[in-house]
Short mmCIF file of C-alpha atoms in Angstrom, two decimals:
data_model
loop_
_atom_site.label_atom_id
_atom_site.label_comp_id
_atom_site.label_asym_id
_atom_site.label_seq_id
_atom_site.Cartn_x
_atom_site.Cartn_y
_atom_site.Cartn_z
CA MET A 1 3.97 21.12 3.25
CA ASP A 2 5.63 19.94 0.02
CA LEU A 3 7.66 16.76 -0.06
CA SER A 4 11.27 16.59 -1.29
CA GLU A 5 12.26 14.69 -4.41
CA PHE A 6 14.44 11.95 -2.89
CA ILE A 7 13.72 8.48 -1.51
CA LEU A 8 14.93 7.73 2.02
CA LEU A 9 16.10 4.13 2.39
CA VAL A 10 16.23 3.12 6.06
CA ASP A 11 18.05 -0.16 6.75
CA ASP A 12 21.07 -1.15 8.86
CA ASP A 13 22.14 -3.88 6.40
CA GLN A 14 24.94 -2.02 4.63
CA GLU A 15 25.33 -4.53 1.80
CA LEU A 16 21.61 -4.52 1.00
CA THR A 17 21.42 -0.74 1.32
CA GLU A 18 24.24 -0.26 -1.19
CA LEU A 19 22.68 -2.77 -3.59
CA LEU A 20 19.19 -1.23 -3.50
CA SER A 21 20.47 2.33 -3.49
CA GLY A 22 22.61 1.68 -6.56
CA PHE A 23 19.75 -0.05 -8.39
CA LEU A 24 17.24 2.73 -7.65
CA THR A 25 19.78 5.40 -8.62
CA LYS A 26 20.34 3.67 -11.98
CA ASN A 27 16.57 3.82 -12.47
CA GLY A 28 16.42 7.57 -12.06
CA PHE A 29 15.83 8.11 -8.33
CA GLU A 30 17.78 10.21 -5.89
CA VAL A 31 18.37 8.02 -2.84
CA ARG A 32 19.55 8.91 0.65
CA THR A 33 20.19 6.31 3.33
CA GLU A 34 19.94 5.99 7.10
CA ALA A 35 20.84 3.06 9.38
CA ASN A 36 19.70 4.36 12.77
CA GLY A 37 16.06 4.27 13.80
CA VAL A 38 16.02 7.41 15.94
CA ASN A 39 17.80 9.41 13.25
CA ALA A 40 15.41 8.05 10.63
CA ALA A 41 12.33 9.27 12.50
CA ARG A 42 13.82 12.76 12.81
CA ARG A 43 14.91 12.87 9.16
CA ILE A 44 11.54 11.73 7.82
CA ILE A 45 9.81 14.59 9.63
CA ASP A 46 12.48 17.23 8.96
CA GLU A 47 13.55 16.34 5.41
CA ARG A 48 10.18 15.04 4.15
CA PRO A 49 11.37 12.53 1.52
CA ARG A 50 9.20 11.72 -1.46
CA LEU A 51 8.91 8.13 -0.25
CA VAL A 52 10.36 6.07 2.61
CA VAL A 53 11.56 2.47 2.34
CA LEU A 54 11.63 1.41 6.00
CA ASP A 55 13.06 -1.78 7.48
CA VAL A 56 11.28 -3.26 10.50
CA MET A 57 14.40 -4.29 12.43
CA LEU A 58 16.60 -1.26 13.22
CA PRO A 59 18.94 -0.23 16.06
CA GLU A 60 17.58 2.08 18.80
CA MET A 61 14.10 2.39 17.29
CA ASP A 62 12.29 -0.25 15.22
CA GLY A 63 10.47 0.46 11.98
CA LEU A 64 7.00 -0.04 13.44
CA SER A 65 7.66 2.58 16.11
CA ILE A 66 9.07 4.96 13.50
CA CYS A 67 6.01 4.55 11.29
CA ARG A 68 3.69 5.12 14.23
CA GLU A 69 5.60 8.23 15.36
CA VAL A 70 5.89 10.01 12.00
CA ARG A 71 2.56 9.13 10.41
CA SER A 72 0.62 12.09 11.81
CA ARG A 73 3.27 14.52 10.51
CA TYR A 74 4.39 12.86 7.29
CA SER A 75 2.01 12.29 4.38
CA GLY A 76 4.31 10.55 1.90
CA PRO A 77 4.19 6.82 1.08
CA ILE A 78 5.90 4.38 3.48
CA LEU A 79 6.98 0.99 2.15
CA MET A 80 8.05 -1.44 4.88
CA LEU A 81 10.61 -4.24 4.64
CA THR A 82 11.09 -7.17 6.98
CA GLY A 83 13.36 -10.16 7.17
CA LEU A 84 11.06 -12.04 9.51
CA GLY A 85 8.73 -14.78 8.31
CA ASP A 86 5.98 -14.19 10.86
CA ASP A 87 3.01 -12.36 9.33
CA ILE A 88 2.48 -10.49 12.63
CA ASP A 89 4.95 -7.92 11.29
CA GLU A 90 2.80 -7.36 8.23
CA VAL A 91 -0.28 -6.92 10.38
CA ALA A 92 1.51 -4.47 12.67
CA GLY A 93 3.09 -2.59 9.78
CA LEU A 94 -0.18 -1.98 8.02
CA GLU A 95 -1.90 -1.04 11.28
CA THR A 96 0.72 1.64 12.04
CA GLY A 97 0.14 3.40 8.72
CA ALA A 98 2.42 1.76 6.17
CA ASP A 99 1.19 1.95 2.57
CA ASP A 100 2.75 -1.29 1.41
CA TYR A 101 4.88 -4.18 2.60
CA ILE A 102 7.62 -6.40 1.12
CA ALA A 103 9.24 -9.41 2.80
CA LYS A 104 12.97 -9.99 2.46
CA PRO A 105 14.85 -11.17 0.50
CA VAL A 106 13.91 -8.16 -1.63
CA ARG A 107 13.76 -8.54 -5.38
CA SER A 108 15.03 -5.27 -6.83
CA ARG A 109 12.57 -5.09 -9.71
CA VAL A 110 9.60 -5.86 -7.45
CA LEU A 111 10.73 -3.08 -5.12
CA LEU A 112 11.05 -0.72 -8.08
CA ALA A 113 7.54 -1.59 -9.30
CA ARG A 114 6.06 -1.02 -5.84
CA ILE A 115 7.84 2.33 -5.47
CA ARG A 116 6.63 3.51 -8.86
CA SER A 117 3.05 2.47 -8.07
CA LEU A 118 3.07 4.27 -4.73
CA LEU A 119 4.52 7.41 -6.27
CA ARG A 120 1.98 7.40 -9.10
CA ARG A 121 -0.84 7.23 -6.59
CA SER A 122 0.68 9.99 -4.47
CA GLU A 123 1.23 12.25 -7.47
CA ARG A 124 -2.32 11.76 -8.73
CA GLN A 125 -3.73 12.77 -5.39
CA GLU A 126 -1.66 15.95 -5.39
CA SER A 127 -2.10 16.91 -9.04
CA GLN A 128 -4.84 19.27 -10.17
CA VAL A 129 -4.50 18.09 -13.78
CA GLN A 130 -7.04 15.47 -14.81
CA GLU A 131 -5.81 12.62 -16.95
CA PRO A 132 -7.86 11.84 -20.08
CA ARG A 133 -10.49 9.13 -19.65
CA VAL A 134 -10.54 7.08 -22.82
CA ASN A 135 -12.82 4.32 -21.59
CA GLN A 136 -15.02 5.22 -18.65
CA SER A 137 -15.99 1.59 -18.03
CA GLU A 138 -12.35 0.69 -17.40
CA THR A 139 -11.62 3.61 -15.08
CA HIS A 140 -14.74 4.02 -12.95
CA LEU A 141 -16.96 1.68 -10.99
CA ALA A 142 -20.12 2.31 -8.96
CA VAL A 143 -21.83 -0.41 -6.95
CA ASN A 144 -23.75 -0.61 -3.67
CA GLY A 145 -22.87 2.94 -2.59
CA LEU A 146 -19.25 2.56 -3.65
CA ARG A 147 -17.59 4.77 -6.25
CA LEU A 148 -14.07 4.01 -7.45
CA ASP A 149 -11.78 5.97 -9.75
CA LYS A 150 -9.02 3.72 -11.09
CA LEU A 151 -6.86 6.51 -12.46
CA GLU A 152 -6.89 8.62 -9.31
CA ARG A 153 -6.95 5.62 -6.96
CA VAL A 154 -9.83 7.25 -5.07
CA ALA A 155 -12.73 5.38 -3.46
CA SER A 156 -15.80 6.60 -1.61
CA LEU A 157 -18.70 4.94 0.16
CA ASN A 158 -21.99 6.82 0.37
CA ASN A 159 -20.14 10.02 -0.66
CA GLN A 160 -17.55 9.62 2.13
CA GLU A 161 -13.98 9.17 0.87
CA LEU A 162 -12.20 6.04 2.08
CA GLU A 163 -8.58 6.31 3.22
CA LEU A 164 -7.11 3.23 1.55
CA THR A 165 -3.61 1.98 0.93
CA LEU A 166 -2.70 1.14 -2.65
CA ALA A 167 -3.19 -2.60 -2.06
CA GLU A 168 -6.52 -2.04 -0.32
CA PHE A 169 -7.75 0.00 -3.27
CA GLU A 170 -6.66 -2.72 -5.70
CA LEU A 171 -8.52 -5.34 -3.66
CA LEU A 172 -11.68 -3.23 -3.48
CA TRP A 173 -11.47 -2.54 -7.23
CA LEU A 174 -11.20 -6.28 -7.94
CA LEU A 175 -14.16 -7.12 -5.70
CA SER A 176 -16.24 -4.29 -7.15
CA LYS A 177 -15.42 -5.24 -10.73
CA HIS A 178 -16.78 -8.73 -9.98
CA ALA A 179 -19.57 -7.64 -7.61
CA GLY A 180 -22.08 -10.39 -6.96
CA ARG A 181 -19.54 -13.10 -7.82
CA THR A 182 -17.51 -15.07 -5.30
CA LEU A 183 -13.77 -14.65 -5.75
CA ALA A 184 -11.58 -17.44 -4.38
CA ARG A 185 -8.64 -16.48 -2.15
CA ASP A 186 -6.26 -18.20 -4.56
CA ALA A 187 -7.60 -16.15 -7.47
CA ILE A 188 -7.19 -12.95 -5.49
CA CYS A 189 -3.63 -13.98 -4.59
CA GLU A 190 -2.82 -14.53 -8.26
CA TYR A 191 -4.20 -11.09 -9.11
CA PHE A 192 -1.90 -9.48 -6.56
CA LYS A 193 1.12 -11.52 -7.65
CA GLU A 194 0.59 -10.20 -11.19
CA LEU A 195 0.79 -6.70 -9.68
CA GLY A 196 4.11 -7.59 -8.05
CA TYR A 197 2.93 -8.32 -4.52
CA ASP A 198 4.11 -11.26 -2.38
CA SER A 199 0.55 -12.28 -1.64
CA THR A 200 -0.80 -15.14 0.52
CA PRO A 201 -4.31 -16.14 1.66
CA ARG A 202 -3.41 -14.72 5.10
CA THR A 203 -2.55 -11.37 3.50
CA ILE A 204 -5.87 -11.33 1.65
CA ASP A 205 -7.78 -12.06 4.87
CA LEU A 206 -5.92 -9.22 6.55
CA ARG A 207 -6.72 -6.71 3.82
CA ILE A 208 -10.37 -7.78 3.78
CA SER A 209 -10.45 -7.13 7.53
CA HIS A 210 -8.97 -3.66 6.99
CA LEU A 211 -11.47 -2.85 4.24
CA ARG A 212 -14.39 -3.88 6.42
CA ARG A 213 -13.16 -1.71 9.26
CA LYS A 214 -12.67 1.32 7.03
CA MET A 215 -16.10 0.79 5.45
CA ASP A 216 -17.81 0.26 8.84
CA ASP A 217 -18.82 -3.19 7.67
CA ASP A 218 -19.53 -5.32 10.76
CA PRO A 219 -16.92 -8.15 10.71
CA LYS A 220 -19.31 -10.49 12.54
CA GLU A 221 -22.20 -9.90 10.14
CA PRO A 222 -20.78 -8.04 7.13
CA SER A 223 -23.28 -6.63 4.67
CA LEU A 224 -20.87 -5.34 2.01
CA ILE A 225 -18.01 -7.82 1.77
CA LYS A 226 -19.23 -11.29 2.70
CA THR A 227 -17.22 -14.41 3.38
CA ILE A 228 -18.36 -17.49 1.51
CA ARG A 229 -17.09 -20.31 3.71
CA GLY A 230 -14.63 -22.60 1.95
CA GLN A 231 -14.70 -20.46 -1.19
CA GLY A 232 -13.68 -16.82 -0.81
CA TYR A 233 -15.22 -13.34 -0.73
CA VAL A 234 -17.99 -11.50 -2.54
CA LEU A 235 -18.94 -7.82 -2.73
CA THR A 236 -22.72 -7.64 -2.53
CA LEU A 237 -24.72 -5.90 -5.25
CA SER A 238 -27.22 -4.28 -2.87
#
C-alpha cells in the first residue's frame, strides 16, 4: 500500500511541536501533528504518513508501544525522540522497530538531516529507476560474503538480504570499507557525528550487537565482527 506525502509529528509538547512543524514546513514538508498516543497509533496505520517522528513519552500510549503495535502494518520510516537521558530508551526504541533515534533537546537542522536521509533510503528502496554509478569502488563493497550497495542502502550476507536500519547500514559500510583493520569506538563515534548522529560508545556497542544478531554472528564467539579488547571492532576479511 502506498504511503502518503506528509510527515506525522507525534509529541505532546505543544511548544516543541509548533517549532519543529514550522521549521519542517519552511523546508518543504507537509506536516501533521498528534499529541495523543492512542490516536497516533490509529492514524499511522490509517493515514500512512511518509515518515513518523515519534516521541517516547506520550499520554495514554507511549511511543515504544506505538512503534511495536504499528510496525507490522506500517512500512515507512520511524524516527524516535526522547527527553530521557537513560540509554535504555534507545535500546528499546531500536528493538521495537524504529529506524533512527534522536535525544532531546532536538536540534532542528539535525532532525532535518535525519529525516532527509531516512526518506532518501526509503525512496531508493521503492524506486525502479537505477541511479548512475560513476565510481563503482565508492558505491559497492564485497567482503567475506557481504555485499553492500551505498546508493541503494542495501546489504546482503551470503546472498540473503539484511534488514538494516539506516545507522546499522552506515556502521556496516564503515567496517566493511576498513575490513581487516581495527576501528576504535571513538573513531566510529566521530564518523557518526559527522553524519549528524548523537553518537556515544554505548550506542556503537548497541548497534554492533544488532548487526551481529541480524548477521547470525555468535555474540560470544563472533566470526564476522570481532571485538578487540581495549581498542574497538574489526570486520574480518575471511
